């Protein structure tokens, strides 16, 4: 069921958005050569405890997950692009790290993701990250009253295709509110002018993610981490936004 939020409720969602943004900023600053993924997860866990927030991930167990997630972050490295389960891995020079984080503050959820290069950047990795950021910006720009859901998806896909990346539509954006995942699904490819009419009060996470040379993925033996079929690297960018009469409001702006 698609839910629409009142202006007052959208204001009540701002603290969750700010908290998620602050955590991701701290994680991006912490990520460096020699840092263990479990250290990043513990940093986020401590920030959750200090804020009195609640993790959206630790008990999360959807049909596609092998077991309850058990951690508070998704940390996807190199050929991993989504749902990366934090484990005993030390970041190395040149790693491409994607971090996805969602939390609830005062009963409202926000969800966001970013990708960073650890140490020495590879221009191809930077181009991939920059494309997800540009695609996210294009999708957000299209999230205006009077447009359709397909306009968001089309805008994301156009940026990706111009950069030469293929698009997987198995996973994408989603509604956000009292829970992390709700209706509608927001695919990263679609037809302009088609789908759900966008109107004020809709709160969604828009999240383009691309792989360098494929759109095929598989699930790692950990039962969660999604990796590219051909070993190419992936990147992921995401914001929670509210559609208002004046246009999109980025609740997780950093």
PDB file of C-alpha atoms in Angstrom:
ATOM      1  CA  UNK A   1       0.000   0.000   0.000  1.00  0.00           C
ATOM      2  CA  UNK A   2       1.302   3.433  -0.955  1.00  0.00           C
ATOM      3  CA  UNK A   3       1.160   5.941   1.893  1.00  0.00           C
ATOM      4  CA  UNK A   4       1.340   9.722   1.662  1.00  0.00           C
ATOM      5  CA  UNK A   5       2.746  11.853   4.460  1.00  0.00           C
ATOM      6  CA  UNK A   6       1.432  15.158   5.727  1.00  0.00           C
ATOM      7  CA  UNK A   7       3.744  18.187   5.870  1.00  0.00           C
ATOM      8  CA  UNK A   8       3.938  17.692   9.639  1.00  0.00           C
ATOM      9  CA  UNK A   9       4.972  14.057   9.229  1.00  0.00           C
ATOM     10  CA  UNK A  10       7.641  14.995   6.697  1.00  0.00           C
ATOM     11  CA  UNK A  11       9.031  17.459   9.230  1.00  0.00           C
ATOM     12  CA  UNK A  12       9.049  14.641  11.795  1.00  0.00           C
ATOM     13  CA  UNK A  13      11.161  12.562   9.388  1.00  0.00           C
ATOM     14  CA  UNK A  14      13.927  15.158   9.201  1.00  0.00           C
ATOM     15  CA  UNK A  15      15.809  13.972  12.335  1.00  0.00           C
ATOM     16  CA  UNK A  16      16.068  10.445  10.921  1.00  0.00           C
ATOM     17  CA  UNK A  17      17.391  11.849   7.664  1.00  0.00           C
ATOM     18  CA  UNK A  18      19.982  13.993   9.444  1.00  0.00           C
ATOM     19  CA  UNK A  19      21.108  11.077  11.593  1.00  0.00           C
ATOM     20  CA  UNK A  20      21.548   8.735   8.628  1.00  0.00           C
ATOM     21  CA  UNK A  21      23.470  11.445   6.775  1.00  0.00           C
ATOM     22  CA  UNK A  22      25.744  12.041   9.778  1.00  0.00           C
ATOM     23  CA  UNK A  23      26.503   8.331  10.130  1.00  0.00           C
ATOM     24  CA  UNK A  24      27.393   7.973   6.458  1.00  0.00           C
ATOM     25  CA  UNK A  25      29.637  11.029   6.646  1.00  0.00           C
ATOM     26  CA  UNK A  26      31.460   9.540   9.640  1.00  0.00           C
ATOM     27  CA  UNK A  27      31.819   6.194   7.879  1.00  0.00           C
ATOM     28  CA  UNK A  28      33.196   7.778   4.706  1.00  0.00           C
ATOM     29  CA  UNK A  29      35.787   9.605   6.804  1.00  0.00           C
ATOM     30  CA  UNK A  30      36.678   6.435   8.723  1.00  0.00           C
ATOM     31  CA  UNK A  31      37.050   4.197   5.657  1.00  0.00           C
ATOM     32  CA  UNK A  32      40.773   3.948   4.927  1.00  0.00           C
ATOM     33  CA  UNK A  33      43.486   1.451   4.130  1.00  0.00           C
ATOM     34  CA  UNK A  34      43.849  -0.937   7.078  1.00  0.00           C
ATOM     35  CA  UNK A  35      40.337  -0.424   8.464  1.00  0.00           C
ATOM     36  CA  UNK A  36      38.264  -3.563   9.023  1.00  0.00           C
ATOM     37  CA  UNK A  37      34.657  -3.683   7.806  1.00  0.00           C
ATOM     38  CA  UNK A  38      33.655  -4.788  11.303  1.00  0.00           C
ATOM     39  CA  UNK A  39      35.130  -1.535  12.661  1.00  0.00           C
ATOM     40  CA  UNK A  40      32.833   0.429  10.366  1.00  0.00           C
ATOM     41  CA  UNK A  41      29.847  -1.600  11.536  1.00  0.00           C
ATOM     42  CA  UNK A  42      30.782  -1.018  15.178  1.00  0.00           C
ATOM     43  CA  UNK A  43      31.134   2.734  14.596  1.00  0.00           C
ATOM     44  CA  UNK A  44      27.630   2.863  13.138  1.00  0.00           C
ATOM     45  CA  UNK A  45      26.321   0.660  15.952  1.00  0.00           C
ATOM     46  CA  UNK A  46      27.817   2.992  18.568  1.00  0.00           C
ATOM     47  CA  UNK A  47      26.287   6.035  16.872  1.00  0.00           C
ATOM     48  CA  UNK A  48      22.908   4.281  16.900  1.00  0.00           C
ATOM     49  CA  UNK A  49      23.242   3.615  20.624  1.00  0.00           C
ATOM     50  CA  UNK A  50      24.389   7.168  21.373  1.00  0.00           C
ATOM     51  CA  UNK A  51      21.429   8.640  19.445  1.00  0.00           C
ATOM     52  CA  UNK A  52      18.843   6.266  20.874  1.00  0.00           C
ATOM     53  CA  UNK A  53      17.962   5.225  17.329  1.00  0.00           C
ATOM     54  CA  UNK A  54      17.050   1.767  16.053  1.00  0.00           C
ATOM     55  CA  UNK A  55      18.749  -0.265  13.349  1.00  0.00           C
ATOM     56  CA  UNK A  56      16.638  -1.264  10.362  1.00  0.00           C
ATOM     57  CA  UNK A  57      19.070  -4.019   9.384  1.00  0.00           C
ATOM     58  CA  UNK A  58      20.107  -6.070  12.376  1.00  0.00           C
ATOM     59  CA  UNK A  59      16.893  -8.162  12.567  1.00  0.00           C
ATOM     60  CA  UNK A  60      15.990  -7.756   8.900  1.00  0.00           C
ATOM     61  CA  UNK A  61      15.053 -11.087   7.295  1.00  0.00           C
ATOM     62  CA  UNK A  62      13.253 -10.777   3.949  1.00  0.00           C
ATOM     63  CA  UNK A  63      12.577 -13.745   1.687  1.00  0.00           C
ATOM     64  CA  UNK A  64      15.805 -13.212  -0.260  1.00  0.00           C
ATOM     65  CA  UNK A  65      18.019 -13.208   2.846  1.00  0.00           C
ATOM     66  CA  UNK A  66      19.480 -16.465   4.166  1.00  0.00           C
ATOM     67  CA  UNK A  67      19.040 -15.435   7.813  1.00  0.00           C
ATOM     68  CA  UNK A  68      18.505 -12.284   9.915  1.00  0.00           C
ATOM     69  CA  UNK A  69      21.118  -9.781   8.703  1.00  0.00           C
ATOM     70  CA  UNK A  70      22.811  -9.391  12.082  1.00  0.00           C
ATOM     71  CA  UNK A  71      24.716  -6.153  11.356  1.00  0.00           C
ATOM     72  CA  UNK A  72      23.729  -2.487  11.137  1.00  0.00           C
ATOM     73  CA  UNK A  73      25.447  -1.644   7.823  1.00  0.00           C
ATOM     74  CA  UNK A  74      25.712  -2.983   4.324  1.00  0.00           C
ATOM     75  CA  UNK A  75      29.382  -2.837   3.280  1.00  0.00           C
ATOM     76  CA  UNK A  76      29.938  -3.927  -0.323  1.00  0.00           C
ATOM     77  CA  UNK A  77      33.511  -4.068  -1.627  1.00  0.00           C
ATOM     78  CA  UNK A  78      34.687  -4.134  -5.258  1.00  0.00           C
ATOM     79  CA  UNK A  79      32.592  -6.723  -7.168  1.00  0.00           C
ATOM     80  CA  UNK A  80      29.980  -6.618  -4.378  1.00  0.00           C
ATOM     81  CA  UNK A  81      27.400  -3.899  -4.950  1.00  0.00           C
ATOM     82  CA  UNK A  82      24.408  -4.452  -2.641  1.00  0.00           C
ATOM     83  CA  UNK A  83      23.563  -6.021   0.727  1.00  0.00           C
ATOM     84  CA  UNK A  84      27.203  -6.561   1.623  1.00  0.00           C
ATOM     85  CA  UNK A  85      27.341  -8.354   4.969  1.00  0.00           C
ATOM     86  CA  UNK A  86      30.137  -6.861   7.121  1.00  0.00           C
ATOM     87  CA  UNK A  87      32.789  -9.466   7.870  1.00  0.00           C
ATOM     88  CA  UNK A  88      36.436  -9.728   8.872  1.00  0.00           C
ATOM     89  CA  UNK A  89      37.935  -7.933   5.878  1.00  0.00           C
ATOM     90  CA  UNK A  90      40.615  -5.232   6.008  1.00  0.00           C
ATOM     91  CA  UNK A  91      40.262  -2.517   3.380  1.00  0.00           C
ATOM     92  CA  UNK A  92      43.150  -2.359   0.913  1.00  0.00           C
ATOM     93  CA  UNK A  93      44.522   0.414  -1.265  1.00  0.00           C
ATOM     94  CA  UNK A  94      42.250   0.907  -4.266  1.00  0.00           C
ATOM     95  CA  UNK A  95      39.174  -0.862  -2.879  1.00  0.00           C
ATOM     96  CA  UNK A  96      35.804   0.483  -3.990  1.00  0.00           C
ATOM     97  CA  UNK A  97      33.510   0.503  -0.956  1.00  0.00           C
ATOM     98  CA  UNK A  98      29.736   1.040  -1.019  1.00  0.00           C
ATOM     99  CA  UNK A  99      27.997   1.664   2.308  1.00  0.00           C
ATOM    100  CA  UNK A 100      24.226   1.495   2.750  1.00  0.00           C
ATOM    101  CA  UNK A 101      22.611   2.529   6.043  1.00  0.00           C
ATOM    102  CA  UNK A 102      19.062   2.858   7.323  1.00  0.00           C
ATOM    103  CA  UNK A 103      17.839   3.680  10.803  1.00  0.00           C
ATOM    104  CA  UNK A 104      14.716   4.678  12.649  1.00  0.00           C
ATOM    105  CA  UNK A 105      14.576   7.787  14.835  1.00  0.00           C
ATOM    106  CA  UNK A 106      11.409   8.467  16.829  1.00  0.00           C
ATOM    107  CA  UNK A 107       9.561   5.924  14.714  1.00  0.00           C
ATOM    108  CA  UNK A 108      10.524   7.342  11.319  1.00  0.00           C
ATOM    109  CA  UNK A 109      12.994   5.740   8.927  1.00  0.00           C
ATOM    110  CA  UNK A 110      15.586   7.184   6.553  1.00  0.00           C
ATOM    111  CA  UNK A 111      17.769   5.249   4.122  1.00  0.00           C
ATOM    112  CA  UNK A 112      20.858   6.338   2.190  1.00  0.00           C
ATOM    113  CA  UNK A 113      24.016   5.004   0.544  1.00  0.00           C
ATOM    114  CA  UNK A 114      27.312   6.189  -0.873  1.00  0.00           C
ATOM    115  CA  UNK A 115      30.404   4.764  -2.539  1.00  0.00           C
ATOM    116  CA  UNK A 116      34.009   5.777  -1.918  1.00  0.00           C
ATOM    117  CA  UNK A 117      37.444   4.721  -3.126  1.00  0.00           C
ATOM    118  CA  UNK A 118      39.870   3.700  -0.408  1.00  0.00           C
ATOM    119  CA  UNK A 119      43.380   5.045  -0.945  1.00  0.00           C
ATOM    120  CA  UNK A 120      44.550   5.371  -4.556  1.00  0.00           C
ATOM    121  CA  UNK A 121      41.639   5.944  -6.948  1.00  0.00           C
ATOM    122  CA  UNK A 122      41.216   4.169 -10.261  1.00  0.00           C
ATOM    123  CA  UNK A 123      39.691   6.535 -12.871  1.00  0.00           C
ATOM    124  CA  UNK A 124      37.253   3.818 -13.984  1.00  0.00           C
ATOM    125  CA  UNK A 125      36.016   3.385 -10.426  1.00  0.00           C
ATOM    126  CA  UNK A 126      35.633   7.136 -10.003  1.00  0.00           C
ATOM    127  CA  UNK A 127      33.660   7.365 -13.238  1.00  0.00           C
ATOM    128  CA  UNK A 128      31.352   4.615 -12.008  1.00  0.00           C
ATOM    129  CA  UNK A 129      30.754   6.376  -8.700  1.00  0.00           C
ATOM    130  CA  UNK A 130      30.254   9.734 -10.407  1.00  0.00           C
ATOM    131  CA  UNK A 131      27.675   8.170 -12.722  1.00  0.00           C
ATOM    132  CA  UNK A 132      25.624   6.820  -9.822  1.00  0.00           C
ATOM    133  CA  UNK A 133      25.753  10.260  -8.182  1.00  0.00           C
ATOM    134  CA  UNK A 134      24.660  11.963 -11.423  1.00  0.00           C
ATOM    135  CA  UNK A 135      21.905   9.395 -11.959  1.00  0.00           C
ATOM    136  CA  UNK A 136      20.669   9.962  -8.407  1.00  0.00           C
ATOM    137  CA  UNK A 137      20.581  13.716  -8.991  1.00  0.00           C
ATOM    138  CA  UNK A 138      18.654  13.203 -12.229  1.00  0.00           C
ATOM    139  CA  UNK A 139      16.154  10.915 -10.533  1.00  0.00           C
ATOM    140  CA  UNK A 140      15.627  13.372  -7.702  1.00  0.00           C
ATOM    141  CA  UNK A 141      15.137  16.243 -10.143  1.00  0.00           C
ATOM    142  CA  UNK A 142      12.345  14.269 -11.812  1.00  0.00           C
ATOM    143  CA  UNK A 143      10.583  13.626  -8.481  1.00  0.00           C
ATOM    144  CA  UNK A 144       8.106  16.470  -8.842  1.00  0.00           C
ATOM    145  CA  UNK A 145       4.325  16.733  -8.608  1.00  0.00           C
ATOM    146  CA  UNK A 146       2.760  16.202 -12.017  1.00  0.00           C
ATOM    147  CA  UNK A 147       5.443  13.783 -13.174  1.00  0.00           C
ATOM    148  CA  UNK A 148       5.132   9.999 -13.113  1.00  0.00           C
ATOM    149  CA  UNK A 149       7.203   7.344 -11.382  1.00  0.00           C
ATOM    150  CA  UNK A 150       8.516   6.349 -14.795  1.00  0.00           C
ATOM    151  CA  UNK A 151      10.043   9.800 -15.174  1.00  0.00           C
ATOM    152  CA  UNK A 152      12.318   9.094 -12.202  1.00  0.00           C
ATOM    153  CA  UNK A 153      13.306   5.691 -13.568  1.00  0.00           C
ATOM    154  CA  UNK A 154      13.824   7.014 -17.092  1.00  0.00           C
ATOM    155  CA  UNK A 155      16.047   9.838 -15.832  1.00  0.00           C
ATOM    156  CA  UNK A 156      18.269   7.391 -13.945  1.00  0.00           C
ATOM    157  CA  UNK A 157      18.548   5.032 -16.907  1.00  0.00           C
ATOM    158  CA  UNK A 158      19.404   7.809 -19.342  1.00  0.00           C
ATOM    159  CA  UNK A 159      22.445   8.812 -17.283  1.00  0.00           C
ATOM    160  CA  UNK A 160      23.579   5.199 -17.002  1.00  0.00           C
ATOM    161  CA  UNK A 161      23.148   4.386 -20.676  1.00  0.00           C
ATOM    162  CA  UNK A 162      25.001   7.508 -21.791  1.00  0.00           C
ATOM    163  CA  UNK A 163      27.924   6.374 -19.639  1.00  0.00           C
ATOM    164  CA  UNK A 164      27.784   2.893 -21.129  1.00  0.00           C
ATOM    165  CA  UNK A 165      26.470   0.986 -18.116  1.00  0.00           C
ATOM    166  CA  UNK A 166      23.817  -1.712 -18.184  1.00  0.00           C
ATOM    167  CA  UNK A 167      20.916  -1.601 -15.742  1.00  0.00           C
ATOM    168  CA  UNK A 168      19.608  -4.297 -13.432  1.00  0.00           C
ATOM    169  CA  UNK A 169      16.014  -3.789 -12.262  1.00  0.00           C
ATOM    170  CA  UNK A 170      15.852  -6.622  -9.716  1.00  0.00           C
ATOM    171  CA  UNK A 171      16.606  -4.161  -6.915  1.00  0.00           C
ATOM    172  CA  UNK A 172      15.922  -0.436  -6.786  1.00  0.00           C
ATOM    173  CA  UNK A 173      14.313   2.304  -4.772  1.00  0.00           C
ATOM    174  CA  UNK A 174      11.245   2.012  -2.560  1.00  0.00           C
ATOM    175  CA  UNK A 175       8.813   3.764  -0.295  1.00  0.00           C
ATOM    176  CA  UNK A 176      10.077   4.846   3.133  1.00  0.00           C
ATOM    177  CA  UNK A 177       8.120   5.725   6.248  1.00  0.00           C
ATOM    178  CA  UNK A 178       7.544   3.842   9.469  1.00  0.00           C
ATOM    179  CA  UNK A 179       9.405   0.907   7.907  1.00  0.00           C
ATOM    180  CA  UNK A 180      12.449   0.723   5.661  1.00  0.00           C
ATOM    181  CA  UNK A 181      10.859  -0.860   2.608  1.00  0.00           C
ATOM    182  CA  UNK A 182       7.391  -0.025   1.323  1.00  0.00           C
ATOM    183  CA  UNK A 183       5.504   0.736  -1.845  1.00  0.00           C
ATOM    184  CA  UNK A 184       6.119   1.860  -4.483  1.00  0.00           C
ATOM    185  CA  UNK A 185       9.084   0.064  -6.010  1.00  0.00           C
ATOM    186  CA  UNK A 186      11.277   2.588  -7.844  1.00  0.00           C
ATOM    187  CA  UNK A 187      13.186   0.760 -10.612  1.00  0.00           C
ATOM    188  CA  UNK A 188      16.320   2.218 -12.160  1.00  0.00           C
ATOM    189  CA  UNK A 189      14.907   1.903 -15.659  1.00  0.00           C
ATOM    190  CA  UNK A 190      11.486   2.869 -16.956  1.00  0.00           C
ATOM    191  CA  UNK A 191       9.419   4.730 -19.508  1.00  0.00           C
ATOM    192  CA  UNK A 192       8.909   8.459 -19.364  1.00  0.00           C
ATOM    193  CA  UNK A 193       5.347   9.521 -18.564  1.00  0.00           C
ATOM    194  CA  UNK A 194       4.280   6.094 -17.302  1.00  0.00           C
ATOM    195  CA  UNK A 195       3.411   4.680 -13.903  1.00  0.00           C
ATOM    196  CA  UNK A 196       2.278   6.168 -10.612  1.00  0.00           C
ATOM    197  CA  UNK A 197       1.446   9.894 -10.688  1.00  0.00           C
ATOM    198  CA  UNK A 198       3.748  11.724  -8.294  1.00  0.00           C
ATOM    199  CA  UNK A 199       2.076  13.927  -5.728  1.00  0.00           C
ATOM    200  CA  UNK A 200       3.082  15.712  -2.525  1.00  0.00           C
ATOM    201  CA  UNK A 201       3.498  13.497   0.505  1.00  0.00           C
ATOM    202  CA  UNK A 202       5.174  10.582  -1.244  1.00  0.00           C
ATOM    203  CA  UNK A 203       8.440   9.658   0.500  1.00  0.00           C
ATOM    204  CA  UNK A 204      10.783   7.349  -1.381  1.00  0.00           C
ATOM    205  CA  UNK A 205      14.368   6.177  -1.480  1.00  0.00           C
ATOM    206  CA  UNK A 206      15.929   6.593  -4.919  1.00  0.00           C
ATOM    207  CA  UNK A 207      18.981   4.384  -5.364  1.00  0.00           C
ATOM    208  CA  UNK A 208      20.829   3.905  -8.652  1.00  0.00           C
ATOM    209  CA  UNK A 209      23.473   1.184  -8.589  1.00  0.00           C
ATOM    210  CA  UNK A 210      25.541   0.088 -11.562  1.00  0.00           C
ATOM    211  CA  UNK A 211      28.228  -2.438 -12.427  1.00  0.00           C
ATOM    212  CA  UNK A 212      31.104  -1.665 -14.754  1.00  0.00           C
ATOM    213  CA  UNK A 213      30.434  -4.274 -17.438  1.00  0.00           C
ATOM    214  CA  UNK A 214      27.336  -6.336 -16.663  1.00  0.00           C
ATOM    215  CA  UNK A 215      23.828  -6.229 -15.243  1.00  0.00           C
ATOM    216  CA  UNK A 216      23.987  -9.784 -13.894  1.00  0.00           C
ATOM    217  CA  UNK A 217      24.428 -10.538 -10.199  1.00  0.00           C
ATOM    218  CA  UNK A 218      24.587 -13.528  -7.881  1.00  0.00           C
ATOM    219  CA  UNK A 219      24.308 -14.059  -4.136  1.00  0.00           C
ATOM    220  CA  UNK A 220      27.507 -14.759  -2.222  1.00  0.00           C
ATOM    221  CA  UNK A 221      27.838 -17.824   0.013  1.00  0.00           C
ATOM    222  CA  UNK A 222      27.081 -15.581   3.030  1.00  0.00           C
ATOM    223  CA  UNK A 223      23.467 -15.557   1.829  1.00  0.00           C
ATOM    224  CA  UNK A 224      23.297 -11.769   1.496  1.00  0.00           C
ATOM    225  CA  UNK A 225      26.054 -10.044  -0.480  1.00  0.00           C
ATOM    226  CA  UNK A 226      25.195  -9.448  -4.141  1.00  0.00           C
ATOM    227  CA  UNK A 227      28.154  -9.621  -6.531  1.00  0.00           C
ATOM    228  CA  UNK A 228      28.622  -9.045 -10.246  1.00  0.00           C
ATOM    229  CA  UNK A 229      28.610 -12.166 -12.401  1.00  0.00           C
ATOM    230  CA  UNK A 230      31.762 -11.146 -14.277  1.00  0.00           C
ATOM    231  CA  UNK A 231      33.781  -9.822 -11.322  1.00  0.00           C
ATOM    232  CA  UNK A 232      33.468  -6.186 -12.388  1.00  0.00           C
ATOM    233  CA  UNK A 233      33.081  -3.522  -9.744  1.00  0.00           C
ATOM    234  CA  UNK A 234      29.899  -1.828  -8.597  1.00  0.00           C
ATOM    235  CA  UNK A 235      28.844   1.479  -7.050  1.00  0.00           C
ATOM    236  CA  UNK A 236      25.683   2.636  -5.290  1.00  0.00           C
ATOM    237  CA  UNK A 237      24.199   6.035  -4.375  1.00  0.00           C
ATOM    238  CA  UNK A 238      20.933   6.617  -2.503  1.00  0.00           C
ATOM    239  CA  UNK A 239      18.886   9.338  -0.821  1.00  0.00           C
ATOM    240  CA  UNK A 240      15.528   9.399   0.925  1.00  0.00           C
ATOM    241  CA  UNK A 241      13.433  12.208  -0.538  1.00  0.00           C
ATOM    242  CA  UNK A 242       9.982  13.655   0.049  1.00  0.00           C
ATOM    243  CA  UNK A 243       7.913  15.054  -2.789  1.00  0.00           C
ATOM    244  CA  UNK A 244       6.542  18.457  -1.831  1.00  0.00           C
ATOM    245  CA  UNK A 245       4.532  21.098  -3.721  1.00  0.00           C
ATOM    246  CA  UNK A 246       7.839  22.914  -4.264  1.00  0.00           C
ATOM    247  CA  UNK A 247       9.655  19.831  -5.562  1.00  0.00           C
ATOM    248  CA  UNK A 248      11.874  17.150  -4.019  1.00  0.00           C
ATOM    249  CA  UNK A 249      13.179  17.539  -0.472  1.00  0.00           C
ATOM    250  CA  UNK A 250      16.330  15.472   0.238  1.00  0.00           C
ATOM    251  CA  UNK A 251      15.916  14.246   3.796  1.00  0.00           C
ATOM    252  CA  UNK A 252      19.323  12.521   3.897  1.00  0.00           C
ATOM    253  CA  UNK A 253      21.367  15.364   2.371  1.00  0.00           C
ATOM    254  CA  UNK A 254      24.962  15.289   3.598  1.00  0.00           C
TER     255      UNK A 254
END
